[in-house]
Coordinates of C-alpha atoms in Angstrom, one line a residue:
X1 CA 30.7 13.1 46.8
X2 CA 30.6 14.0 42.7
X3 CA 27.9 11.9 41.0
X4 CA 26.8 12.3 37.5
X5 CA 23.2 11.7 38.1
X6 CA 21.1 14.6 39.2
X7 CA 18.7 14.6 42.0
X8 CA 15.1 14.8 40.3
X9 CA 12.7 14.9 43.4
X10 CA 12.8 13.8 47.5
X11 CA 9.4 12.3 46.9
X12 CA 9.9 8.3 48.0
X13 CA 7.1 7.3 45.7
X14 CA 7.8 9.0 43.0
X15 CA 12.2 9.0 42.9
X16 CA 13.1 6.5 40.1
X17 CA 16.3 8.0 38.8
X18 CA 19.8 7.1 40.6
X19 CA 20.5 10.6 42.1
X20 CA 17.0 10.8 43.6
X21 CA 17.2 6.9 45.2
X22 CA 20.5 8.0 46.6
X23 CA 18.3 10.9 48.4
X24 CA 15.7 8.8 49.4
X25 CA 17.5 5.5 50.5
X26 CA 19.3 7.3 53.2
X27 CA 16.1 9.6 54.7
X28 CA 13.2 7.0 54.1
X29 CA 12.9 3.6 55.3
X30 CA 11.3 0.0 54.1
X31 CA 9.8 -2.5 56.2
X32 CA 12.2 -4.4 55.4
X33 CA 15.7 -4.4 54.3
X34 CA 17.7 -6.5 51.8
X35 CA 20.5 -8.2 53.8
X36 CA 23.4 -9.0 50.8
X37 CA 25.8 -10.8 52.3
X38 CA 22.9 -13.4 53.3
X39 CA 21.2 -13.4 50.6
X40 CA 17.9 -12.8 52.4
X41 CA 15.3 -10.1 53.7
X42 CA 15.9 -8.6 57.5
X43 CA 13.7 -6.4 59.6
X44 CA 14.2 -3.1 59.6
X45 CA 10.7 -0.7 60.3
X46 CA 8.7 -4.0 61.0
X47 CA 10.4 -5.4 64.1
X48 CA 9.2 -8.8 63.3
X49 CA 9.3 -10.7 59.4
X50 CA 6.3 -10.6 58.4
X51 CA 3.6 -14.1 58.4
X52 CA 2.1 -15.0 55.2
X53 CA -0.9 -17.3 56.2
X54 CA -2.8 -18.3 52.9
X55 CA -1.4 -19.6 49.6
X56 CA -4.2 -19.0 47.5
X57 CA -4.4 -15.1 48.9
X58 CA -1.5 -14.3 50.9
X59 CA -1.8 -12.5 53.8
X60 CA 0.8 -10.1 55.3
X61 CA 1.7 -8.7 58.8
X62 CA 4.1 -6.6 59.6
X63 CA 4.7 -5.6 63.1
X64 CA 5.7 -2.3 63.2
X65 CA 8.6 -1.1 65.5
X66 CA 7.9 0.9 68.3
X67 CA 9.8 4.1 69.3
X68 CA 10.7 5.0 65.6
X69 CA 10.9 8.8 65.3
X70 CA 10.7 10.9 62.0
X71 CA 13.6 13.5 61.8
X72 CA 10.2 16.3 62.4
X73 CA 10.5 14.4 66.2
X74 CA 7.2 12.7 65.2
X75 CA 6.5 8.9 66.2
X76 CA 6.0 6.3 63.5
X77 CA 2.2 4.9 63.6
X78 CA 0.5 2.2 61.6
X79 CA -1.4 5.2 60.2
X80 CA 1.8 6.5 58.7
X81 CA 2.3 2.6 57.0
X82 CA -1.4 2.3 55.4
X83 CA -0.8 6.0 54.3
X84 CA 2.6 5.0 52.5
X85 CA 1.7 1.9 51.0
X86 CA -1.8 3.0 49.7
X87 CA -0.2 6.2 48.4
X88 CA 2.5 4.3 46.8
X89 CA -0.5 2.3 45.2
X90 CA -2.6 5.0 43.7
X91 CA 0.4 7.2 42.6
X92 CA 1.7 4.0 40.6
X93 CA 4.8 5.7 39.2
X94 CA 7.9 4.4 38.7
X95 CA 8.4 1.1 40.8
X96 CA 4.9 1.8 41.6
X97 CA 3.8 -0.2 38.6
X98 CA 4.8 -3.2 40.6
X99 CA 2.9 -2.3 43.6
X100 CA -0.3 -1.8 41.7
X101 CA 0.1 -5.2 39.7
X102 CA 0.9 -6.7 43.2
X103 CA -2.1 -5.6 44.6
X104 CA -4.6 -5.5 41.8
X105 CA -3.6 -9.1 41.4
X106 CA -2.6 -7.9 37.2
X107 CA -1.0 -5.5 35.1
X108 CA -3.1 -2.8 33.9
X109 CA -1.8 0.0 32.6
X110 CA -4.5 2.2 33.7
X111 CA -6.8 0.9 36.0
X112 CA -9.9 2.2 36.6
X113 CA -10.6 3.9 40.5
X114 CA -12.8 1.6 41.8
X115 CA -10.0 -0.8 41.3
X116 CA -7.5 1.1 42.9
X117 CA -9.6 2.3 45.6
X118 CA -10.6 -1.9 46.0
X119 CA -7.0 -2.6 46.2
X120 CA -6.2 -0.1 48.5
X121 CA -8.6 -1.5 51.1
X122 CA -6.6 -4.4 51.1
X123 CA -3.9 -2.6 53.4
X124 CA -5.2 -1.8 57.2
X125 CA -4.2 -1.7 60.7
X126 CA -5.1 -3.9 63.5
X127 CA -3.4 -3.0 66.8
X128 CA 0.8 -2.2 66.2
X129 CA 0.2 -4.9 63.1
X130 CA -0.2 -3.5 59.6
X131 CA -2.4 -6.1 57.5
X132 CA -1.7 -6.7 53.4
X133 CA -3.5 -9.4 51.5
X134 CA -3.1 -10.1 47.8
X135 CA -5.6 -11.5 45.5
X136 CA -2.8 -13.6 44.2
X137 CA 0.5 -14.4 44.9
X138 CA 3.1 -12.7 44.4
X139 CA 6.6 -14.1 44.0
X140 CA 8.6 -10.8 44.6
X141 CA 6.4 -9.1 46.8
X142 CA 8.5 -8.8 49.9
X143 CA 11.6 -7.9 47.8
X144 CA 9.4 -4.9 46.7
X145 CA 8.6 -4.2 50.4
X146 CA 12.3 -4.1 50.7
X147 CA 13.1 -2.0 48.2
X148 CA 10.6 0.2 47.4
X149 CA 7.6 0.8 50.1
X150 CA 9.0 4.1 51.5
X151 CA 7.1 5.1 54.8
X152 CA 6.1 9.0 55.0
X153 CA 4.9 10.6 58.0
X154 CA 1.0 10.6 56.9
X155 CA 0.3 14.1 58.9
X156 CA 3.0 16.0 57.6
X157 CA 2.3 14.8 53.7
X158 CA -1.5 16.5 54.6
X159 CA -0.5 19.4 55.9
X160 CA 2.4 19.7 52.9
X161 CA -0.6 19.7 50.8
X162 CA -0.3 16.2 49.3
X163 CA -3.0 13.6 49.3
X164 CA -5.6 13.5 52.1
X165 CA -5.2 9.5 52.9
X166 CA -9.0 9.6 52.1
X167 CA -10.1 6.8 49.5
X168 CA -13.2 9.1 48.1
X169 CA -10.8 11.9 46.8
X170 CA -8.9 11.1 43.4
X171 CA -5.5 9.2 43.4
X172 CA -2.9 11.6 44.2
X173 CA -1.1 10.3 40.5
X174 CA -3.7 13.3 39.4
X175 CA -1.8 15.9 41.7
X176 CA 1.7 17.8 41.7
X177 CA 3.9 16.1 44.5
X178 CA 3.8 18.3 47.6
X179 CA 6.7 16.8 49.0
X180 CA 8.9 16.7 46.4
X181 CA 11.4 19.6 47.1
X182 CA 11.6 18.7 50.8
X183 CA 12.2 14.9 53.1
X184 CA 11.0 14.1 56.9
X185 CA 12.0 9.9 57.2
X186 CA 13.2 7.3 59.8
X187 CA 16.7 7.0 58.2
X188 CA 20.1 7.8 59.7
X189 CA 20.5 11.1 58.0
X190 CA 18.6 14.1 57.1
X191 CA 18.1 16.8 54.1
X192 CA 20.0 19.6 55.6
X193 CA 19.6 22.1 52.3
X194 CA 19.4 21.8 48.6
X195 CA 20.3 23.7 45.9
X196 CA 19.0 23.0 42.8
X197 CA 21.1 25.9 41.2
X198 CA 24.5 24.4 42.0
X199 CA 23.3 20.7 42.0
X200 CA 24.0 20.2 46.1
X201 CA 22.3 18.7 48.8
X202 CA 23.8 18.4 52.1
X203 CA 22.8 16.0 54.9
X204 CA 22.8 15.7 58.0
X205 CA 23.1 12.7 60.9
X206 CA 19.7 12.1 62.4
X207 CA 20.5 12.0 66.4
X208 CA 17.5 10.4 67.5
X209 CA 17.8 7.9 64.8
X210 CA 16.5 4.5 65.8
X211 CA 19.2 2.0 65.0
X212 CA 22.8 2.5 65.4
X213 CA 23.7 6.0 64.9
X214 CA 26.2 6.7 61.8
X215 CA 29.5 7.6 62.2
X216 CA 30.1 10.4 59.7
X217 CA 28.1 13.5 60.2
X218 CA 27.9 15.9 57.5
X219 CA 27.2 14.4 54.0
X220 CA 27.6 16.4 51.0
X221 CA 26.5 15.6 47.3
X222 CA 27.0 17.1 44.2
X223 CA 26.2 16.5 40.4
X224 CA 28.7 16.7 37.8
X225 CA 28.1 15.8 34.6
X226 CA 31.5 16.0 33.1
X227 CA 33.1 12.7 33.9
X228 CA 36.9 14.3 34.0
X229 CA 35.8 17.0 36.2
X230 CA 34.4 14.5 38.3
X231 CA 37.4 12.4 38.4
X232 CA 39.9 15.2 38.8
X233 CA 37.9 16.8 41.8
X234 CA 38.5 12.6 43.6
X235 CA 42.3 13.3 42.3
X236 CA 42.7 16.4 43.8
X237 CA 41.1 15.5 47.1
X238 CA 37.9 18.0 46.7
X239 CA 35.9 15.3 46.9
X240 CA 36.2 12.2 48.5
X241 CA 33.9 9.8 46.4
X242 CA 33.0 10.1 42.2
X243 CA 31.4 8.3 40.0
X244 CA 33.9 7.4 37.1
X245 CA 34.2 5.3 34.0
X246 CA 35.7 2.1 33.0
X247 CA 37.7 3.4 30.8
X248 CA 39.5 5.8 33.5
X249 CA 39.9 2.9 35.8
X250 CA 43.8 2.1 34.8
X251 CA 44.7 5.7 35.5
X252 CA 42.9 6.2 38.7
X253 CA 44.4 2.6 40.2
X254 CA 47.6 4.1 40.6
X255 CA 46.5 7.3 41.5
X256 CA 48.1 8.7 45.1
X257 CA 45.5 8.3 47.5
X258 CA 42.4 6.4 45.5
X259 CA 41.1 2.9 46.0
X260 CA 38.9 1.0 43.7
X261 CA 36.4 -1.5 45.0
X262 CA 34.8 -3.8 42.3
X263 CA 31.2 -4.1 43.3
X264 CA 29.5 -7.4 44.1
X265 CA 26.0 -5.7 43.2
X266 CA 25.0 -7.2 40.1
X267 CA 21.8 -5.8 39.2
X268 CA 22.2 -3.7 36.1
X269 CA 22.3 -4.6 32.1
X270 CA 24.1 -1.4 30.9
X271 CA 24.7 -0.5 27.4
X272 CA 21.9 -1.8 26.4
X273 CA 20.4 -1.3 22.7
X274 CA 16.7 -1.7 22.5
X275 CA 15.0 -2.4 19.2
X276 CA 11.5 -1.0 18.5
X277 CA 9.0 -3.5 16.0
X278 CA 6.2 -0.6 16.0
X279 CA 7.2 2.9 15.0
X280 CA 4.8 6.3 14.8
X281 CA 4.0 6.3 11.5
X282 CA 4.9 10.2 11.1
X283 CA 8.2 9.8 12.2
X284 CA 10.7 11.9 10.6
X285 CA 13.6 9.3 10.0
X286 CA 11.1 6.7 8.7
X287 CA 11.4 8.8 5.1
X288 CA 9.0 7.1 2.5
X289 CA 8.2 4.3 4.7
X290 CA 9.8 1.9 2.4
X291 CA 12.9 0.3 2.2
X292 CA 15.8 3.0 0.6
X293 CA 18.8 4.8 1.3
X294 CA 16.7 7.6 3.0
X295 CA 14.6 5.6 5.5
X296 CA 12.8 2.3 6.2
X297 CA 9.3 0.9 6.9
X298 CA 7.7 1.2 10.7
X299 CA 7.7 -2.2 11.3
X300 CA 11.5 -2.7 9.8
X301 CA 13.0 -4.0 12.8
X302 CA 10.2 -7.3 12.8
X303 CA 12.4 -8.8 10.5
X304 CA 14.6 -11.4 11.9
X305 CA 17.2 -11.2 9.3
X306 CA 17.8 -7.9 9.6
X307 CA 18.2 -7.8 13.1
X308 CA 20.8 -10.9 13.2
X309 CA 22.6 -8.5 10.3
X310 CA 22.6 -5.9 13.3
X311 CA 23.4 -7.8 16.1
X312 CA 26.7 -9.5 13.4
X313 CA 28.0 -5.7 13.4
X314 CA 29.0 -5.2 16.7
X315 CA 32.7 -5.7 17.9
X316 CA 32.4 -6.6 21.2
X317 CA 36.6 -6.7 22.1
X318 CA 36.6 -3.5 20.8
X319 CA 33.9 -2.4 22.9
X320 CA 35.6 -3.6 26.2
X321 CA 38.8 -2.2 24.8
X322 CA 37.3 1.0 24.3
X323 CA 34.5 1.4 26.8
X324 CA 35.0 -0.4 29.3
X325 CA 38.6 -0.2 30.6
X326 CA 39.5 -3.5 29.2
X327 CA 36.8 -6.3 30.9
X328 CA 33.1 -6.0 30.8
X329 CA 30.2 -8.6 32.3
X330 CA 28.5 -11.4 29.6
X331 CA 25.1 -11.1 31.3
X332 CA 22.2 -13.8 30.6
X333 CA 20.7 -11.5 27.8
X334 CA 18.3 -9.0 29.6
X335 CA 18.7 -10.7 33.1
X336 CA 21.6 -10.0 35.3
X337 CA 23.7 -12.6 36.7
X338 CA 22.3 -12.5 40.1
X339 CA 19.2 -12.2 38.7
X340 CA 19.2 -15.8 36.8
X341 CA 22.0 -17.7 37.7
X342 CA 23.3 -20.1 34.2
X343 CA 20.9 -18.4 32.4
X344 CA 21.9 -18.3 28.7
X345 CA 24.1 -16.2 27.1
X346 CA 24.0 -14.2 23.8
X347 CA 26.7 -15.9 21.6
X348 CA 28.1 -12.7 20.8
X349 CA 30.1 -13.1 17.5
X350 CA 31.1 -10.4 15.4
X351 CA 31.1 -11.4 11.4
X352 CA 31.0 -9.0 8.9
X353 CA 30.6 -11.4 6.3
X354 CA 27.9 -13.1 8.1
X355 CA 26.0 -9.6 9.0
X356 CA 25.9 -9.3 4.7
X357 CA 24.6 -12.8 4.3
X358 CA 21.2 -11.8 6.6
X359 CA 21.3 -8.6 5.3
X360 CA 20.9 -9.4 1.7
X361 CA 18.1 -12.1 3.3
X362 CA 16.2 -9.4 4.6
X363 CA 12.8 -8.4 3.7
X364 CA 13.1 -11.0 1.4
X365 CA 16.2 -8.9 -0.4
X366 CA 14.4 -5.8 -0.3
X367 CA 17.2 -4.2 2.0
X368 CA 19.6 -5.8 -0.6
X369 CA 18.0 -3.9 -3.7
X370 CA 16.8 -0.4 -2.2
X371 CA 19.2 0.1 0.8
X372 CA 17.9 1.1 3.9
X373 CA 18.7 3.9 6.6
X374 CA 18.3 3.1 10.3
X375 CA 18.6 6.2 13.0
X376 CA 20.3 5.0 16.2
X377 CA 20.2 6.9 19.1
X378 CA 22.4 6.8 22.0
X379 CA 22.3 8.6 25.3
X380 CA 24.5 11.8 25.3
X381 CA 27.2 12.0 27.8
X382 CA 28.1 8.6 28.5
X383 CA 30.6 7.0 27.3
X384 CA 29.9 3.5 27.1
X385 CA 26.2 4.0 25.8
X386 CA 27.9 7.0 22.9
X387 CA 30.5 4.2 22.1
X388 CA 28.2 1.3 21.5
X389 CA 26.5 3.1 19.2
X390 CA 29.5 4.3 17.2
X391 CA 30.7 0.4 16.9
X392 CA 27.5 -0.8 15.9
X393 CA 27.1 1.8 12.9
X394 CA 30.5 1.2 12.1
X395 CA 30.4 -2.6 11.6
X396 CA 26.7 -1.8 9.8
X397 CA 27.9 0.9 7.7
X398 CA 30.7 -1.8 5.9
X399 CA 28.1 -3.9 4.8
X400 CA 26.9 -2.1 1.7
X401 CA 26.7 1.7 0.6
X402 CA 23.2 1.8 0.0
X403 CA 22.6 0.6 3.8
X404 CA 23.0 3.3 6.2
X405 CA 23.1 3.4 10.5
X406 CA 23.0 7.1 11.5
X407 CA 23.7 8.3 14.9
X408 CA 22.2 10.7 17.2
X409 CA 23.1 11.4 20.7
X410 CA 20.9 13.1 22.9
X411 CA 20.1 13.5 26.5
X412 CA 18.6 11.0 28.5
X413 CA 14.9 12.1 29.1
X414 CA 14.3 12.6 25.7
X415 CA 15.9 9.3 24.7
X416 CA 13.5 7.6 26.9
X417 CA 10.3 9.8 25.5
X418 CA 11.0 8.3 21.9
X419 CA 11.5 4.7 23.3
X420 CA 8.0 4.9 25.0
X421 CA 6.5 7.0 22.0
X422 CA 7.7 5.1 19.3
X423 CA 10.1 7.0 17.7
X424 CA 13.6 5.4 18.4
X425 CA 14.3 2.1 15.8
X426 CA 17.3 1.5 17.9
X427 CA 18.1 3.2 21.4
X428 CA 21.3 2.8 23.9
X429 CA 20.3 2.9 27.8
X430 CA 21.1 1.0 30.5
X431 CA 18.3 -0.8 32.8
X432 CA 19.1 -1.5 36.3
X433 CA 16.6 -3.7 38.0
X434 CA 14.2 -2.6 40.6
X435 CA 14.6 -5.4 42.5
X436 CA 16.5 -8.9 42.3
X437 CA 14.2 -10.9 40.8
X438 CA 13.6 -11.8 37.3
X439 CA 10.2 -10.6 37.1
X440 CA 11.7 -6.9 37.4
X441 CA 14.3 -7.7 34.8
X442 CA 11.5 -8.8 32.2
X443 CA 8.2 -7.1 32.7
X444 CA 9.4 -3.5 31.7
X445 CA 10.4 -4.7 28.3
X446 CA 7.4 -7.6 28.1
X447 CA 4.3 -6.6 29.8
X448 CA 2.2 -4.2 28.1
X449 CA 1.3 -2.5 31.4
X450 CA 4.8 -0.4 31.1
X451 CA 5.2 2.3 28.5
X452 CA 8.1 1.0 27.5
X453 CA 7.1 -2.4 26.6
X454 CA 4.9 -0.4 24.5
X455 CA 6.9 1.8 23.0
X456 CA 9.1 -1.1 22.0
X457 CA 6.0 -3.8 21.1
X458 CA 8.6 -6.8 20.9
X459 CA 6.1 -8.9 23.5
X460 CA 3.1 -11.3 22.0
X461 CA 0.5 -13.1 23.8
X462 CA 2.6 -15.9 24.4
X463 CA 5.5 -13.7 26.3
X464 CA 3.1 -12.2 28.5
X465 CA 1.4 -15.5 29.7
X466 CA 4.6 -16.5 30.7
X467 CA 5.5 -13.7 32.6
X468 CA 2.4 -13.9 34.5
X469 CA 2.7 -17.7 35.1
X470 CA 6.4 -17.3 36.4
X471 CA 5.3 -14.2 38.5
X472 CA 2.0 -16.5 39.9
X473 CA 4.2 -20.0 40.6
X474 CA 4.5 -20.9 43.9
X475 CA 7.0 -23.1 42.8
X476 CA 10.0 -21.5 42.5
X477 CA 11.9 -24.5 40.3
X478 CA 9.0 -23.8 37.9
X479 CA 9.2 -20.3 37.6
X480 CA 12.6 -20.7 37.1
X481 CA 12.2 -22.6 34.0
X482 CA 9.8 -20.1 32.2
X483 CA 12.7 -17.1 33.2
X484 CA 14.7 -19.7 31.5
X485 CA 13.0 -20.3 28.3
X486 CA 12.0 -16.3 28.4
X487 CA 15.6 -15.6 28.6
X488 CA 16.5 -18.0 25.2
X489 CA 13.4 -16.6 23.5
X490 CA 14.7 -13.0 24.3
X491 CA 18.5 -14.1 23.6
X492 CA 17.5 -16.5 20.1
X493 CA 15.3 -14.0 18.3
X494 CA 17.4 -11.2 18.9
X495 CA 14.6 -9.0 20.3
X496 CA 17.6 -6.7 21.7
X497 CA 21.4 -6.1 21.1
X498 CA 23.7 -7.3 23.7
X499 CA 26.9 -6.0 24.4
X500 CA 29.6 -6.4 27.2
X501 CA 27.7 -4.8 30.4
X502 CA 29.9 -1.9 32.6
X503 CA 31.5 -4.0 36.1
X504 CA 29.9 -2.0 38.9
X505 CA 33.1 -0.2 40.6
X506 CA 33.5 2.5 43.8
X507 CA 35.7 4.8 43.4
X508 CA 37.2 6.6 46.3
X509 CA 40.0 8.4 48.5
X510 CA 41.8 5.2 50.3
X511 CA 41.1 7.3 53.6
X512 CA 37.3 6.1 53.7
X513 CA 35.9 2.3 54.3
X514 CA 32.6 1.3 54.2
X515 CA 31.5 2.9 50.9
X516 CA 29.6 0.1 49.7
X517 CA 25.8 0.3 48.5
X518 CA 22.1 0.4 50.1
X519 CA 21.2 -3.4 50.5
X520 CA 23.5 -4.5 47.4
X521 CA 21.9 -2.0 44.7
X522 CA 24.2 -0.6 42.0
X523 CA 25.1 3.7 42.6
X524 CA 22.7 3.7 45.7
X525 CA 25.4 4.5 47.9
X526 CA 24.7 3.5 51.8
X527 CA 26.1 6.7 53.9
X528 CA 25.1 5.1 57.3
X529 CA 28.0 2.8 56.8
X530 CA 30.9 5.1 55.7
X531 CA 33.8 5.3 58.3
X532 CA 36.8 7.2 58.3
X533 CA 40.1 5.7 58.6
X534 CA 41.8 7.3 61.5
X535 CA 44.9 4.7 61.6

């Protein structure tokens, strides 16, 4: 297998990057398990779906499956559940900021210990039952469980080093991971080696695994980073799965050998160009602070007309020409399809002449008289994300000379640090949801418990009360309303630049079936089910 993402850490809790959730969704196990063709939850660690008994404080049991072994040959305990899902709680990385707003019954972006250590409490054993109340409800809380609530084998994390399970020592979030480098789970297959030097881990089938056994035994995956390398390697036969690009798709079709599965997975809003309302002060591509051909003020961006000029600019045909082999998704704005069926959609018109219109409009004609230079920057590397920025300073950079778009590609992490610390006006990712639900499609950019949101200060009082009031409904055709009106407000006042999103594809020799992903979620690939075609 040749991805393009590489493995970061084995550490369940901590694992937010693709190549590290395809390490962890095959070694670690949930509770429970997303079931896509039904739309629904299954059992998978807790034997039985678990009973929430109170409205007003729900209360959760999950029955936990007896006979489960971890791949050391140790058996899965209750102990090992309340020491996963209290770790996952004070760690609160990554997904974990969902946990911790789950349990605290709020976002907070740092929460003091006695609140953690409170919360944690919430989460015990009683016989083979493990117990979870909430303070409120919670609308996604079992997807979460689904998802994210890896279980660890509590002994082995102590003797590893990592955190004691004892509620009077610190949260571990204070502490180096001590099983980052190294997995012991319930799942079908097993870290064999890694090696970080040439980007390679090799699994192995589990044989004492629980459920049915897989059928391939020996997994091996490797990080590429140059997408033709990766694609020639599937070519050639040296590997039998890659992750390509849209716009090799036409190629690859009628290549000897290949199939090409479009995805049903659906989570993912990718390019996407996030605008920031708020920026450091010191920041180098600000200039004078003031409107002119050599920078802009920190707040630039808060101008409506300037970001309709922005959003005018973009040709999105030639994006989907270019990018994205030819057809791309029209998502509901920031929410996925799945995420919010006949949610509205951005009306995506690309108008020069219109773009110079609000542009001469904005900051009351300011940007018209003293020009304006906006730095745009895009992550390095990928081709959709590196494209979308070109088009966008393209159509910007026809509008007048004095009005500049300049861009800069750089790598991923560091694209991300400026996001969260202020210092990217305009910035090309993608953002795949963490679950599918439309709370974790909107809280990252809206609630000011995520650094992002933050970094990007495009939320207001009024956006975060109704996240909060959609996350607390217990009725569902309610919530869906305020996702609704969230999604217009998001979509109407441009707080973001929409493009044509990448169709999720799998790419692979035509003499495997059954590469398909973990529980429908995008590049989390599900080795358990891969089968080779003997016929």
């Amino acid at each position: 297998m040749a991805a393009f993402d590489e493995v970061e850490t084995s550490d369940p809790h901590r694992a937010y990057e693709t190549g590290s959730r395809n390490l962890v969704a095959n070694v670690y196990e949930t509770l429970l398990d997303i079931d896509p063709a039904a739309g629904g939850l299954r059992p998978k660690l807790a034997s039985l779906s678990p009973s929430n008994s109170a409205a007003d404080e729900p209360v959760y049991r999950f029955r936990i499956r007896p006979g489960v072994l971890f791949h050391d040959g140790s058996k899965l305990t209750t102990d090992d559940v309340v020491y996963s899902l209290r770790r996952l709680l004070l760690l609160g990385t990554g997904a974990g900021v969902f946990w911790r707003e789950a349990l605290l019954g709020r976002s907070a972006a740092n929460p003091a210990r006695r609140d953690l250590v409170a919360a944690a409490e919430r989460i015990w054993a009683e016989g083979d039952t493990v117990v979870v109340t909430l303070p409120l409800p919670y609308s996604p809380f079992l997807q979460l469980v689904a998802t994210y609530a890896y279980i660890l084998p509590a002994a082995w994390c102590v003797r590893a080093g990592d955190w004691s399970g004892s509620l009077d020592e610190a949260p571990p979030e204070h502490w180096a991971s001590a099983v980052g480098e190294t997995a012991n789970g319930t799942g079908p297959y097993r870290l064999a080696s890694w090696d970080r030097s040439d980007r390679t881990l090799r699994f192995r089938r589990f044989a004492d695994y629980w459920g049915l056994p897989p059928l391939v035994e020996h997994i091996v995956y490797t990080s590429i980073d140059d997408r033709l390398t990766r694609e020639a390697a599937l070519v050639e036969g040296k590997v039998d799965f890659a992750v390509c690009q849209g716009e090799s798709l036409s190629r690859l079709r009628h290549g000897d050998g290949i199939h090409v599965a479009e995805s049903s997975a659906d989570w993912s809003v990718n390019p996407l160009g996030l605008l920031s309302f708020d920026l450091a002060h010191d920041a180098d591509f600000l200039g004078s602070g003031e409107f002119s051909p050599s920078g802009m003020p920190s707040d630039a961006l808060r101008d409506p007309h300037l970001r309709a000029a922005l959003s005018h600019c973009f040709d999105h045909d030639r994006f989907e020409r270019e990018a994205l082999g030819g057809r791309g998704i029209r998502h509901h704005g920031l929410f996925p399809r799945t995420a919010l069926p006949g949610g509205p959609r951005p009306a995506n018109r690309y108008d020069l002449a219109l773009a110079r219109k609000h542009l001469e409009k904005a900051a009351g004609g300011a940007v018209k008289k003293n020009g304006v230079r906006i730095v745009s920057y895009t992550h390095r590397g990928n081709l959709a994300r590196e494209r979308a920025a070109k088009i966008l300073a393209d159509g910007f950079n026809r509008l007048q000379p004095s009005a500049r778009l300049e861009v800069r590609a750089t790598t991923l992490q560091d694209l991300m640090d400026r996001l969260e610390g202020r210092r990217c006006p305009i910035g090309w990712i993608g953002w795949a949801s963490d679950f599918c639900h439309p709370h974790a499609s909107v809280s990252p950019f809206l609630s000011s418990a995520w650094p992002l949101a933050r970094g990007l200060s495009i939320t207001s009082p009024g956006t975060e009360a109704a996240v909060e009031a959609a996350l607390r409904s217990q009725d569902e055709t309610a919530a869906g309303r305020i996702y609704q009106q969230l999604a217009r407000t998001i979509v109407d006042e441009r707080l973001m630049l929409f493009v044509p999103s990448k169709v999720n594809y799998r790419v692979y020799r035509s003499s495997w079936s059954g590469i398909d992903f973990v529980g429908g979620r995008p590049n989390v690939l599900d080795f358990a089910r891969f089968r080779w075609n003997t016929s």
